[in-house]
PDB file of C-alpha atoms and ligand atoms in Angstrom:
ATOM      1  CA  MET A   1     172.485 -80.819 -95.113  1.00 85.00           C
ATOM      2  CA  HIS A   2     169.313 -80.222 -97.357  1.00 95.00           C
ATOM      3  CA  VAL A   3     167.191 -77.616 -98.689  1.00 97.00           C
ATOM      4  CA  THR A   4     163.468 -77.904 -99.393  1.00 98.00           C
ATOM      5  CA  VAL A   5     161.472 -75.821-102.099  1.00 98.00           C
ATOM      6  CA  LYS A   6     157.913 -75.779-102.947  1.00 98.00           C
ATOM      7  CA  ALA A   7     157.183 -75.333-106.772  1.00 98.00           C
ATOM      8  CA  ALA A   8     153.942 -73.863-107.672  1.00 98.00           C
ATOM      9  CA  ALA A   9     151.830 -75.176-110.763  1.00 98.00           C
ATOM     10  CA  LYS A  10     150.893 -72.414-113.323  1.00 98.00           C
ATOM     11  CA  ILE A  11     147.910 -71.700-115.525  1.00 98.00           C
ATOM     12  CA  ASN A  12     147.789 -69.483-118.596  1.00 98.00           C
ATOM     13  CA  LEU A  13     145.055 -66.898-118.174  1.00 98.00           C
ATOM     14  CA  MET A  14     145.844 -65.847-121.762  1.00 98.00           C
ATOM     15  CA  LEU A  15     148.058 -67.653-124.445  1.00 97.00           C
ATOM     16  CA  ASP A  16     148.435 -66.221-127.931  1.00 97.00           C
ATOM     17  CA  ILE A  17     151.049 -67.239-130.587  1.00 96.00           C
ATOM     18  CA  ILE A  18     152.411 -64.269-132.194  1.00 94.00           C
ATOM     19  CA  GLU A  19     154.577 -65.961-134.723  1.00 92.00           C
ATOM     20  CA  ARG A  20     156.857 -69.047-135.554  1.00 90.00           C
ATOM     21  CA  LEU A  21     160.545 -68.074-135.139  1.00 91.00           C
ATOM     22  CA  GLU A  22     163.233 -69.361-137.762  1.00 90.00           C
ATOM     23  CA  ASN A  23     164.665 -71.730-135.235  1.00 88.00           C
ATOM     24  CA  GLY A  24     161.421 -73.495-134.895  1.00 87.00           C
ATOM     25  CA  TYR A  25     160.389 -71.979-131.510  1.00 89.00           C
ATOM     26  CA  HIS A  26     157.277 -69.693-131.298  1.00 93.00           C
ATOM     27  CA  SER A  27     156.911 -66.036-130.110  1.00 95.00           C
ATOM     28  CA  LEU A  28     154.184 -66.042-127.458  1.00 96.00           C
ATOM     29  CA  TRP A  29     152.108 -63.674-125.541  1.00 98.00           C
ATOM     30  CA  MET A  30     150.927 -65.071-122.281  1.00 98.00           C
ATOM     31  CA  VAL A  31     149.611 -63.896-118.881  1.00 98.00           C
ATOM     32  CA  MET A  32     150.845 -66.689-116.751  1.00 98.00           C
ATOM     33  CA  GLN A  33     149.486 -67.189-112.962  1.00 98.00           C
ATOM     34  CA  SER A  34     150.896 -69.359-110.133  1.00 98.00           C
ATOM     35  CA  VAL A  35     148.583 -71.368-108.029  1.00 98.00           C
ATOM     36  CA  ASN A  36     148.835 -72.977-104.732  1.00 98.00           C
ATOM     37  CA  LEU A  37     149.176 -76.704-106.078  1.00 98.00           C
ATOM     38  CA  TYR A  38     152.786 -77.693-105.239  1.00 98.00           C
ATOM     39  CA  ASP A  39     155.319 -80.169-105.963  1.00 98.00           C
ATOM     40  CA  THR A  40     157.974 -80.258-102.799  1.00 98.00           C
ATOM     41  CA  ILE A  41     161.498 -80.862-103.888  1.00 98.00           C
ATOM     42  CA  THR A  42     164.194 -81.749-101.266  1.00 98.00           C
ATOM     43  CA  VAL A  43     167.813 -81.594-102.479  1.00 98.00           C
ATOM     44  CA  GLU A  44     170.551 -82.899-100.183  1.00 97.00           C
ATOM     45  CA  ARG A  45     174.322 -83.247-100.399  1.00 95.00           C
ATOM     46  CA  THR A  46     175.516 -86.625-100.265  1.00 95.00           C
ATOM     47  CA  GLY A  47     179.177 -86.824-100.911  1.00 93.00           C
ATOM     48  CA  THR A  48     178.671 -89.843-103.454  1.00 94.00           C
ATOM     49  CA  GLY A  49     179.731 -87.594-106.592  1.00 92.00           C
ATOM     50  CA  GLU A  50     176.519 -88.797-108.223  1.00 95.00           C
ATOM     51  CA  ILE A  51     173.259 -87.197-108.790  1.00 97.00           C
ATOM     52  CA  CYS A  52     170.480 -89.608-107.501  1.00 97.00           C
ATOM     53  CA  LEU A  53     166.658 -88.882-107.875  1.00 98.00           C
ATOM     54  CA  SER A  54     163.536 -90.243-106.495  1.00 97.00           C
ATOM     55  CA  CYS A  55     159.862 -89.386-107.331  1.00 98.00           C
ATOM     56  CA  THR A  56     156.764 -90.268-105.323  1.00 98.00           C
ATOM     57  CA  ASP A  57     155.109 -90.852-108.946  1.00 96.00           C
ATOM     58  CA  ALA A  58     156.496 -93.917-110.338  1.00 95.00           C
ATOM     59  CA  ARG A  59     155.215 -93.068-113.782  1.00 95.00           C
ATOM     60  CA  LEU A  60     157.735 -90.310-114.085  1.00 96.00           C
ATOM     61  CA  PRO A  61     161.263 -91.172-114.949  1.00 95.00           C
ATOM     62  CA  ALA A  62     163.862 -91.069-112.263  1.00 95.00           C
ATOM     63  CA  ASP A  63     166.851 -90.802-114.446  1.00 96.00           C
ATOM     64  CA  GLU A  64     168.749 -88.203-116.472  1.00 96.00           C
ATOM     65  CA  THR A  65     165.488 -87.376-118.516  1.00 97.00           C
ATOM     66  CA  ASN A  66     163.698 -86.102-115.576  1.00 98.00           C
ATOM     67  CA  LEU A  67     163.859 -82.306-115.719  1.00 98.00           C
ATOM     68  CA  ALA A  68     164.945 -81.912-112.182  1.00 98.00           C
ATOM     69  CA  PHE A  69     167.917 -84.264-112.747  1.00 98.00           C
ATOM     70  CA  GLN A  70     168.762 -81.977-116.013  1.00 98.00           C
ATOM     71  CA  ALA A  71     168.441 -78.947-113.786  1.00 98.00           C
ATOM     72  CA  ALA A  72     171.040 -80.269-111.573  1.00 98.00           C
ATOM     73  CA  GLN A  73     173.579 -81.304-114.334  1.00 97.00           C
ATOM     74  CA  THR A  74     172.969 -77.799-116.003  1.00 98.00           C
ATOM     75  CA  PHE A  75     173.460 -76.026-112.722  1.00 98.00           C
ATOM     76  CA  PHE A  76     176.884 -77.663-111.980  1.00 97.00           C
ATOM     77  CA  GLU A  77     177.924 -76.953-115.724  1.00 97.00           C
ATOM     78  CA  ALA A  78     176.638 -73.458-115.773  1.00 97.00           C
ATOM     79  CA  THR A  79     178.306 -72.394-112.203  1.00 97.00           C
ATOM     80  CA  GLY A  80     181.390 -74.280-112.574  1.00 97.00           C
ATOM     81  CA  VAL A  81     180.697 -75.796-108.960  1.00 96.00           C
ATOM     82  CA  SER A  82     181.951 -79.322-108.609  1.00 95.00           C
ATOM     83  CA  ASN A  83     179.269 -81.753-108.010  1.00 95.00           C
ATOM     84  CA  ASP A  84     180.296 -83.688-104.826  1.00 93.00           C
ATOM     85  CA  GLY A  85     176.945 -85.611-105.013  1.00 96.00           C
ATOM     86  CA  ILE A  86     173.377 -85.082-104.397  1.00 97.00           C
ATOM     87  CA  SER A  87     170.023 -86.564-103.984  1.00 98.00           C
ATOM     88  CA  ILE A  88     166.828 -84.948-105.437  1.00 98.00           C
ATOM     89  CA  ALA A  89     163.570 -86.104-104.071  1.00 98.00           C
ATOM     90  CA  ILE A  90     160.148 -85.223-105.718  1.00 98.00           C
ATOM     91  CA  ASP A  91     156.924 -85.083-103.922  1.00 98.00           C
ATOM     92  CA  LYS A  92     154.944 -85.008-106.964  1.00 98.00           C
ATOM     93  CA  LYS A  93     151.373 -83.222-106.712  1.00 98.00           C
ATOM     94  CA  ILE A  94     151.283 -81.434-110.008  1.00 98.00           C
ATOM     95  CA  PRO A  95     149.800 -83.737-112.816  1.00 96.00           C
ATOM     96  CA  PHE A  96     152.313 -84.167-115.349  1.00 94.00           C
ATOM     97  CA  ALA A  97     151.789 -83.526-118.990  1.00 93.00           C
ATOM     98  CA  ALA A  98     149.041 -81.247-118.175  1.00 95.00           C
ATOM     99  CA  GLY A  99     149.770 -77.754-119.205  1.00 96.00           C
ATOM    100  CA  LEU A 100     150.436 -76.868-115.740  1.00 97.00           C
ATOM    101  CA  ALA A 101     154.310 -76.723-115.937  1.00 97.00           C
ATOM    102  CA  GLY A 102     154.956 -79.236-113.660  1.00 97.00           C
ATOM    103  CA  GLY A 103     158.200 -80.276-114.997  1.00 97.00           C
ATOM    104  CA  SER A 104     159.555 -76.910-115.337  1.00 98.00           C
ATOM    105  CA  ALA A 105     158.333 -76.010-111.720  1.00 98.00           C
ATOM    106  CA  ASP A 106     160.522 -79.024-110.423  1.00 98.00           C
ATOM    107  CA  ALA A 107     163.611 -77.839-112.620  1.00 98.00           C
ATOM    108  CA  ALA A 108     163.140 -74.360-111.429  1.00 98.00           C
ATOM    109  CA  ALA A 109     162.809 -75.680-107.593  1.00 98.00           C
ATOM    110  CA  THR A 110     166.051 -77.748-108.168  1.00 98.00           C
ATOM    111  CA  LEU A 111     168.043 -74.924-109.451  1.00 98.00           C
ATOM    112  CA  LEU A 112     166.798 -72.615-106.327  1.00 98.00           C
ATOM    113  CA  ALA A 113     167.612 -75.352-103.898  1.00 98.00           C
ATOM    114  CA  LEU A 114     171.194 -75.766-105.279  1.00 98.00           C
ATOM    115  CA  ASP A 115     171.964 -72.338-105.566  1.00 98.00           C
ATOM    116  CA  ARG A 116     171.152 -72.198-101.715  1.00 97.00           C
ATOM    117  CA  LEU A 117     172.753 -75.408-100.818  1.00 97.00           C
ATOM    118  CA  TYR A 118     176.264 -74.521-102.420  1.00 96.00           C
ATOM    119  CA  GLY A 119     175.831 -70.625-101.641  1.00 96.00           C
ATOM    120  CA  THR A 120     176.229 -69.542-104.959  1.00 97.00           C
ATOM    121  CA  ASN A 121     173.852 -66.687-104.481  1.00 97.00           C
ATOM    122  CA  LEU A 122     173.044 -66.334-108.125  1.00 98.00           C
ATOM    123  CA  LYS A 123     171.091 -63.387-109.491  1.00 97.00           C
ATOM    124  CA  GLN A 124     167.532 -63.738-110.545  1.00 95.00           C
ATOM    125  CA  ARG A 125     168.792 -62.940-113.965  1.00 94.00           C
ATOM    126  CA  THR A 126     171.538 -65.713-113.994  1.00 97.00           C
ATOM    127  CA  LEU A 127     168.889 -68.228-112.423  1.00 97.00           C
ATOM    128  CA  ASN A 128     166.513 -67.418-115.275  1.00 96.00           C
ATOM    129  CA  LYS A 129     169.125 -67.685-118.082  1.00 96.00           C
ATOM    130  CA  ILE A 130     170.184 -71.034-116.683  1.00 97.00           C
ATOM    131  CA  GLY A 131     166.458 -72.011-116.286  1.00 97.00           C
ATOM    132  CA  LEU A 132     165.626 -70.908-119.899  1.00 95.00           C
ATOM    133  CA  THR A 133     168.274 -73.682-121.185  1.00 95.00           C
ATOM    134  CA  LEU A 134     165.981 -76.215-119.463  1.00 96.00           C
ATOM    135  CA  GLY A 135     162.672 -75.076-120.658  1.00 93.00           C
ATOM    136  CA  ALA A 136     160.637 -72.001-121.721  1.00 92.00           C
ATOM    137  CA  ASP A 137     158.547 -71.956-118.524  1.00 95.00           C
ATOM    138  CA  VAL A 138     161.388 -72.441-116.061  1.00 97.00           C
ATOM    139  CA  PRO A 139     162.073 -68.520-115.621  1.00 97.00           C
ATOM    140  CA  PHE A 140     158.444 -67.858-114.796  1.00 98.00           C
ATOM    141  CA  CYS A 141     158.313 -70.993-112.452  1.00 98.00           C
ATOM    142  CA  LEU A 142     161.259 -69.242-110.543  1.00 97.00           C
ATOM    143  CA  GLN A 143     159.377 -66.050-110.218  1.00 96.00           C
ATOM    144  CA  GLY A 144     155.745 -66.847-110.133  1.00 98.00           C
ATOM    145  CA  GLY A 145     152.839 -64.572-109.291  1.00 98.00           C
ATOM    146  CA  THR A 146     151.069 -62.894-112.266  1.00 98.00           C
ATOM    147  CA  MET A 147     153.355 -62.138-115.214  1.00 98.00           C
ATOM    148  CA  LEU A 148     153.182 -61.283-118.722  1.00 98.00           C
ATOM    149  CA  ALA A 149     155.520 -63.442-120.482  1.00 97.00           C
ATOM    150  CA  GLN A 150     156.712 -62.823-124.016  1.00 97.00           C
ATOM    151  CA  HIS A 151     159.064 -64.092-126.699  1.00 95.00           C
ATOM    152  CA  ILE A 152     159.532 -67.839-126.011  1.00 92.00           C
ATOM    153  CA  GLY A 153     158.526 -67.101-122.355  1.00 90.00           C
ATOM    154  CA  GLU A 154     161.708 -65.579-120.977  1.00 90.00           C
ATOM    155  CA  LEU A 155     160.658 -61.960-121.225  1.00 95.00           C
ATOM    156  CA  LEU A 156     158.788 -61.564-118.017  1.00 97.00           C
ATOM    157  CA  THR A 157     157.017 -58.313-117.064  1.00 97.00           C
ATOM    158  CA  PRO A 158     155.144 -58.203-113.846  1.00 97.00           C
ATOM    159  CA  VAL A 159     151.275 -57.180-114.331  1.00 98.00           C
ATOM    160  CA  PRO A 160     148.816 -56.584-111.653  1.00 97.00           C
ATOM    161  CA  GLU A 161     148.080 -59.496-109.572  1.00 97.00           C
ATOM    162  CA  LEU A 162     144.894 -61.519-110.327  1.00 97.00           C
ATOM    163  CA  PRO A 163     142.202 -60.648-107.668  1.00 97.00           C
ATOM    164  CA  ASP A 164     141.830 -63.337-105.140  1.00 96.00           C
ATOM    165  CA  CYS A 165     139.616 -65.992-106.196  1.00 98.00           C
ATOM    166  CA  TRP A 166     139.209 -69.684-106.559  1.00 98.00           C
ATOM    167  CA  ILE A 167     140.688 -71.499-109.518  1.00 98.00           C
ATOM    168  CA  VAL A 168     139.236 -75.139-110.054  1.00 98.00           C
ATOM    169  CA  LEU A 169     141.659 -77.237-112.306  1.00 98.00           C
ATOM    170  CA  ALA A 170     140.202 -80.265-114.116  1.00 98.00           C
ATOM    171  CA  LYS A 171     142.594 -82.489-116.095  1.00 96.00           C
ATOM    172  CA  PRO A 172     141.192 -84.887-118.517  1.00 94.00           C
ATOM    173  CA  ALA A 173     142.915 -88.120-119.002  1.00 90.00           C
ATOM    174  CA  GLN A 174     144.191 -87.580-122.582  1.00 87.00           C
ATOM    175  CA  GLY A 175     145.946 -84.826-124.020  1.00 86.00           C
ATOM    176  CA  ILE A 176     148.515 -84.341-127.015  1.00 87.00           C
ATOM    177  CA  SER A 177     152.187 -83.401-126.886  1.00 89.00           C
ATOM    178  CA  THR A 178     153.413 -79.793-126.992  1.00 89.00           C
ATOM    179  CA  ALA A 179     155.129 -80.375-130.142  1.00 90.00           C
ATOM    180  CA  GLN A 180     151.852 -81.853-131.775  1.00 92.00           C
ATOM    181  CA  ALA A 181     149.789 -78.616-130.331  1.00 92.00           C
ATOM    182  CA  TYR A 182     152.328 -76.342-132.036  1.00 92.00           C
ATOM    183  CA  HIS A 183     152.236 -78.231-135.199  1.00 92.00           C
ATOM    184  CA  LEU A 184     148.634 -78.068-135.427  1.00 92.00           C
ATOM    185  CA  CYS A 185     148.656 -74.310-134.856  1.00 92.00           C
ATOM    186  CA  ASP A 186     151.379 -73.730-137.555  1.00 90.00           C
ATOM    187  CA  THR A 187     149.058 -75.539-140.064  1.00 91.00           C
ATOM    188  CA  ALA A 188     145.740 -74.111-138.980  1.00 89.00           C
ATOM    189  CA  PRO A 189     144.608 -71.558-141.692  1.00 81.00           C
ATOM    190  CA  HIS A 190     143.518 -68.892-139.225  1.00 88.00           C
ATOM    191  CA  LEU A 191     143.559 -68.458-135.503  1.00 92.00           C
ATOM    192  CA  ARG A 192     141.347 -65.902-133.611  1.00 94.00           C
ATOM    193  CA  ALA A 193     143.538 -63.808-131.336  1.00 96.00           C
ATOM    194  CA  PRO A 194     142.399 -63.314-127.751  1.00 97.00           C
ATOM    195  CA  ASP A 195     141.883 -59.778-126.389  1.00 98.00           C
ATOM    196  CA  LYS A 196     145.269 -59.123-125.012  1.00 98.00           C
ATOM    197  CA  ARG A 197     144.607 -55.258-124.196  1.00 98.00           C
ATOM    198  CA  GLY A 198     141.418 -56.172-122.640  1.00 98.00           C
ATOM    199  CA  MET A 199     143.126 -58.602-120.330  1.00 98.00           C
ATOM    200  CA  LEU A 200     145.746 -56.089-119.201  1.00 98.00           C
ATOM    201  CA  ASN A 201     143.162 -53.402-118.868  1.00 98.00           C
ATOM    202  CA  ALA A 202     140.985 -55.738-116.634  1.00 98.00           C
ATOM    203  CA  LEU A 203     143.996 -56.798-114.400  1.00 98.00           C
ATOM    204  CA  LEU A 204     145.040 -53.051-114.165  1.00 98.00           C
ATOM    205  CA  ALA A 205     141.463 -52.139-113.076  1.00 98.00           C
ATOM    206  CA  GLU A 206     141.516 -55.223-110.544  1.00 98.00           C
ATOM    207  CA  ASP A 207     138.501 -56.522-112.385  1.00 98.00           C
ATOM    208  CA  LEU A 208     138.231 -60.147-111.576  1.00 98.00           C
ATOM    209  CA  LYS A 209     134.943 -60.618-113.749  1.00 98.00           C
ATOM    210  CA  GLY A 210     136.585 -58.616-116.476  1.00 98.00           C
ATOM    211  CA  ALA A 211     139.592 -60.800-116.595  1.00 98.00           C
ATOM    212  CA  ALA A 212     137.760 -63.951-116.000  1.00 98.00           C
ATOM    213  CA  ARG A 213     135.428 -63.250-119.168  1.00 98.00           C
ATOM    214  CA  LEU A 214     138.398 -62.483-121.405  1.00 98.00           C
ATOM    215  CA  VAL A 215     140.599 -65.826-120.439  1.00 98.00           C
ATOM    216  CA  GLY A 216     141.694 -67.247-123.732  1.00 97.00           C
ATOM    217  CA  ASN A 217     144.171 -69.758-125.541  1.00 97.00           C
ATOM    218  CA  VAL A 218     144.685 -70.269-129.104  1.00 96.00           C
ATOM    219  CA  PHE A 219     145.530 -73.854-128.605  1.00 96.00           C
ATOM    220  CA  GLU A 220     141.852 -74.510-127.723  1.00 95.00           C
ATOM    221  CA  GLN A 221     141.069 -73.719-131.537  1.00 94.00           C
ATOM    222  CA  VAL A 222     143.277 -76.691-132.842  1.00 94.00           C
ATOM    223  CA  ILE A 223     143.154 -79.198-129.847  1.00 92.00           C
ATOM    224  CA  ASP A 224     140.098 -81.591-129.346  1.00 88.00           C
ATOM    225  CA  VAL A 225     139.886 -82.939-125.961  1.00 87.00           C
ATOM    226  CA  PRO A 226     136.837 -84.796-125.595  1.00 85.00           C
ATOM    227  CA  GLU A 227     136.004 -83.891-122.094  1.00 91.00           C
ATOM    228  CA  ARG A 228     136.558 -80.035-122.558  1.00 93.00           C
ATOM    229  CA  VAL A 229     132.938 -79.171-123.463  1.00 93.00           C
ATOM    230  CA  ALA A 230     131.492 -81.143-120.642  1.00 95.00           C
ATOM    231  CA  VAL A 231     133.912 -79.717-118.002  1.00 97.00           C
ATOM    232  CA  LYS A 232     133.326 -76.289-119.186  1.00 97.00           C
ATOM    233  CA  ALA A 233     129.579 -76.592-119.293  1.00 97.00           C
ATOM    234  CA  LEU A 234     129.698 -77.956-115.476  1.00 97.00           C
ATOM    235  CA  MET A 235     132.026 -75.087-114.632  1.00 98.00           C
ATOM    236  CA  ARG A 236     129.547 -72.518-115.849  1.00 98.00           C
ATOM    237  CA  GLU A 237     126.623 -74.270-114.478  1.00 97.00           C
ATOM    238  CA  TYR A 238     128.413 -73.763-110.992  1.00 98.00           C
ATOM    239  CA  GLY A 239     128.974 -70.056-111.665  1.00 97.00           C
ATOM    240  CA  ALA A 240     132.368 -69.792-113.151  1.00 98.00           C
ATOM    241  CA  LEU A 241     133.259 -66.330-114.165  1.00 98.00           C
ATOM    242  CA  GLY A 242     135.196 -67.702-116.888  1.00 98.00           C
ATOM    243  CA  CYS A 243     136.870 -71.030-118.017  1.00 97.00           C
ATOM    244  CA  CYS A 244     139.722 -71.927-120.603  1.00 97.00           C
ATOM    245  CA  MET A 245     142.436 -74.421-121.145  1.00 97.00           C
ATOM    246  CA  SER A 246     145.932 -73.927-119.800  1.00 97.00           C
ATOM    247  CA  GLY A 247     148.885 -74.286-121.939  1.00 95.00           C
ATOM    248  CA  SER A 248     148.824 -76.965-124.563  1.00 94.00           C
ATOM    249  CA  GLY A 249     146.301 -78.767-122.495  1.00 91.00           C
ATOM    250  CA  PRO A 250     144.684 -80.735-121.499  1.00 95.00           C
ATOM    251  CA  THR A 251     143.840 -79.135-118.197  1.00 97.00           C
ATOM    252  CA  VAL A 252     140.844 -76.783-118.037  1.00 97.00           C
ATOM    253  CA  PHE A 253     140.589 -74.335-115.340  1.00 98.00           C
ATOM    254  CA  GLY A 254     137.514 -72.196-114.138  1.00 98.00           C
ATOM    255  CA  LEU A 255     137.644 -68.783-112.121  1.00 98.00           C
ATOM    256  CA  PHE A 256     135.185 -68.347-109.242  1.00 98.00           C
ATOM    257  CA  ASP A 257     134.627 -65.798-106.800  1.00 97.00           C
ATOM    258  CA  ALA A 258     132.883 -67.915-104.435  1.00 95.00           C
ATOM    259  CA  GLN A 259     134.519 -70.584-102.456  1.00 96.00           C
ATOM    260  CA  GLN A 260     131.467 -72.893-101.893  1.00 97.00           C
ATOM    261  CA  ALA A 261     130.680 -72.840-105.631  1.00 97.00           C
ATOM    262  CA  ALA A 262     134.180 -73.805-106.644  1.00 98.00           C
ATOM    263  CA  LYS A 263     134.370 -76.611-103.946  1.00 97.00           C
ATOM    264  CA  ASP A 264     130.903 -77.925-105.206  1.00 98.00           C
ATOM    265  CA  CYS A 265     132.026 -77.854-108.819  1.00 98.00           C
ATOM    266  CA  ALA A 266     135.244 -79.480-107.959  1.00 98.00           C
ATOM    267  CA  GLU A 267     133.523 -82.535-106.251  1.00 97.00           C
ATOM    268  CA  LYS A 268     130.995 -82.629-109.516  1.00 97.00           C
ATOM    269  CA  LEU A 269     133.949 -82.511-111.822  1.00 98.00           C
ATOM    270  CA  LYS A 270     135.648 -85.543-110.013  1.00 97.00           C
ATOM    271  CA  THR A 271     132.711 -87.688-111.783  1.00 95.00           C
ATOM    272  CA  ILE A 272     134.033 -86.888-115.303  1.00 94.00           C
ATOM    273  CA  VAL A 273     137.886 -86.387-115.103  1.00 94.00           C
ATOM    274  CA  PRO A 274     140.479 -87.950-112.822  1.00 89.00           C
ATOM    275  CA  ASP A 275     142.509 -84.959-111.656  1.00 96.00           C
ATOM    276  CA  VAL A 276     140.490 -82.058-109.977  1.00 98.00           C
ATOM    277  CA  PHE A 277     141.906 -79.475-107.693  1.00 98.00           C
ATOM    278  CA  ALA A 278     140.389 -76.376-106.057  1.00 98.00           C
ATOM    279  CA  CYS A 279     143.190 -73.924-105.875  1.00 98.00           C
ATOM    280  CA  ARG A 280     143.870 -70.093-105.302  1.00 98.00           C
ATOM    281  CA  PRO A 281     146.235 -67.567-107.057  1.00 98.00           C
ATOM    282  CA  VAL A 282     149.548 -67.165-105.160  1.00 98.00           C
ATOM    283  CA  GLU A 283     152.348 -64.440-105.769  1.00 97.00           C
ATOM    284  CA  GLU A 284     155.442 -66.700-105.772  1.00 96.00           C
ATOM    285  CA  GLY A 285     156.762 -69.504-108.020  1.00 97.00           C
ATOM    286  CA  CYS A 286     159.374 -71.418-105.614  1.00 97.00           C
ATOM    287  CA  ILE A 287     159.354 -70.883-102.062  1.00 96.00           C
ATOM    288  CA  VAL A 288     162.267 -72.216 -99.706  1.00 96.00           C
ATOM    289  CA  THR A 289     160.526 -74.004 -96.899  1.00 95.00           C
ATOM    290  CA  GLU A 290     163.481 -75.612 -95.164  1.00 87.00           C
ATOM    291  CA  GLU A 291     167.182 -74.919 -95.223  1.00 86.00           C
TER     292      GLU A 291
HETATM  293  P1  LIG B   1     154.020 -77.252-119.741  1.00 63.00           P
HETATM  294  O1  LIG B   1     152.701 -76.439-119.201  1.00 63.00           O
HETATM  295  O2  LIG B   1     155.345 -76.395-119.422  1.00 63.00           O
HETATM  296  O3  LIG B   1     153.792 -77.678-121.482  1.00 63.00           O
HETATM  297  P2  LIG B   1     153.045 -79.825-119.098  1.00 63.00           P
HETATM  298  O4  LIG B   1     152.459 -79.522-117.717  1.00 63.00           O
HETATM  299  O5  LIG B   1     152.366 -79.908-120.237  1.00 63.00           O
HETATM  300  O6  LIG B   1     154.196 -78.535-119.199  1.00 63.00           O
HETATM  301  P3  LIG B   1     155.040 -81.529-117.823  1.00 63.00           P
HETATM  302  O7  LIG B   1     154.463 -81.768-116.577  1.00 63.00           O
HETATM  303  O8  LIG B   1     156.339 -80.635-117.630  1.00 63.00           O
HETATM  304  O9  LIG B   1     154.072 -80.978-118.970  1.00 63.00           O
HETATM  305  O10 LIG B   1     155.625 -82.800-118.444  1.00 63.00           O
HETATM  306  C1  LIG B   1     156.080 -82.990-119.595  1.00 63.00           C
HETATM  307  C2  LIG B   1     156.752 -84.341-119.836  1.00 63.00           C
HETATM  308  O11 LIG B   1     158.059 -84.115-119.191  1.00 63.00           O
HETATM  309  C3  LIG B   1     156.078 -85.549-119.069  1.00 63.00           C
HETATM  310  O12 LIG B   1     155.525 -86.305-120.091  1.00 63.00           O
HETATM  311  C4  LIG B   1     157.230 -86.146-118.536  1.00 63.00           C
HETATM  312  O13 LIG B   1     157.645 -87.318-119.154  1.00 63.00           O
HETATM  313  C5  LIG B   1     158.575 -85.303-118.717  1.00 63.00           C
HETATM  314  N1  LIG B   1     159.108 -85.119-117.463  1.00 63.00           N
HETATM  315  C6  LIG B   1     160.395 -85.052-117.161  1.00 63.00           C
HETATM  316  N2  LIG B   1     160.744 -84.642-115.762  1.00 63.00           N
HETATM  317  C7  LIG B   1     159.594 -84.214-115.385  1.00 63.00           C
HETATM  318  C8  LIG B   1     158.918 -84.013-113.927  1.00 63.00           C
HETATM  319  N3  LIG B   1     160.113 -83.594-112.985  1.00 63.00           N
HETATM  320  N4  LIG B   1     157.834 -83.445-113.780  1.00 63.00           N
HETATM  321  C9  LIG B   1     156.993 -83.738-114.793  1.00 63.00           C
HETATM  322  N5  LIG B   1     157.233 -84.332-115.840  1.00 63.00           N
HETATM  323  C10 LIG B   1     158.537 -84.440-116.230  1.00 63.00           C
END
């Protein structure tokens, strides 16, 4: 018996830090968007009493430090369901440590697969609550689409979907850790806030050009990724309506209204960064494809 779930990557159309909280977390204001770049997670009951994990990308841990493994442990603890043994197979397509929430997507998919596999039928709220203990992006990865995510990321409000477009993702080789990125923001003298109201108004008006013009991320003011200037210049040269870094980077995305321009741009970007994808916005985070 197995369940297969596709888990979508996310980008941040907008990311602002509102304040640093006393517990060390940060209160955020983010517009999140799922894109059709998927990891595929298959969870199977094995009867061995153990959690066993495999991943197509050997650079990622296959032990209890993998977020999907932790998601399974947390599922059994939180629900009281007894673990009679499962295997988790991750077909990894989302680049990791990229600002695309790949780990959170895998954790979200594992929770959803286990909910189906064990027939626990958890409410969305409960899944989100369990997911939040694994990572701030997990509740969004469970739901997906276009969402305003506030507080540490768990306060999700659907906003009008981003009009259909092409989204080119370009991931430079080197990034910095999310913890380092927050530290740089905490110690920066002043950060310019992106136009949050303008972004919501553009989405309400279904105005792709308006939304694309306003994409913004405060992390860009403190994180220096060498290839970012070249990537953005190339995206603009190919007609991107707007471009920006996602999360704490280093992936940069560009929004395009023309498929050919996006594809040509993606081809050219491959000559300067290792991972490039031409994607589209999607309305779901996790999709059960087999059960
Ligand atoms: P975010 O956008 O949420 O900050 P990210 O894209 O920057 O996420 P992830 O891809 O989630 O980062 O990976 C962060 C780290 O988590 C990696 O360096 C990796 O070692 C670890 N990790 C553990 N499990 C996974 C997993 N299943 N997929 C990806 N990374 C994982």
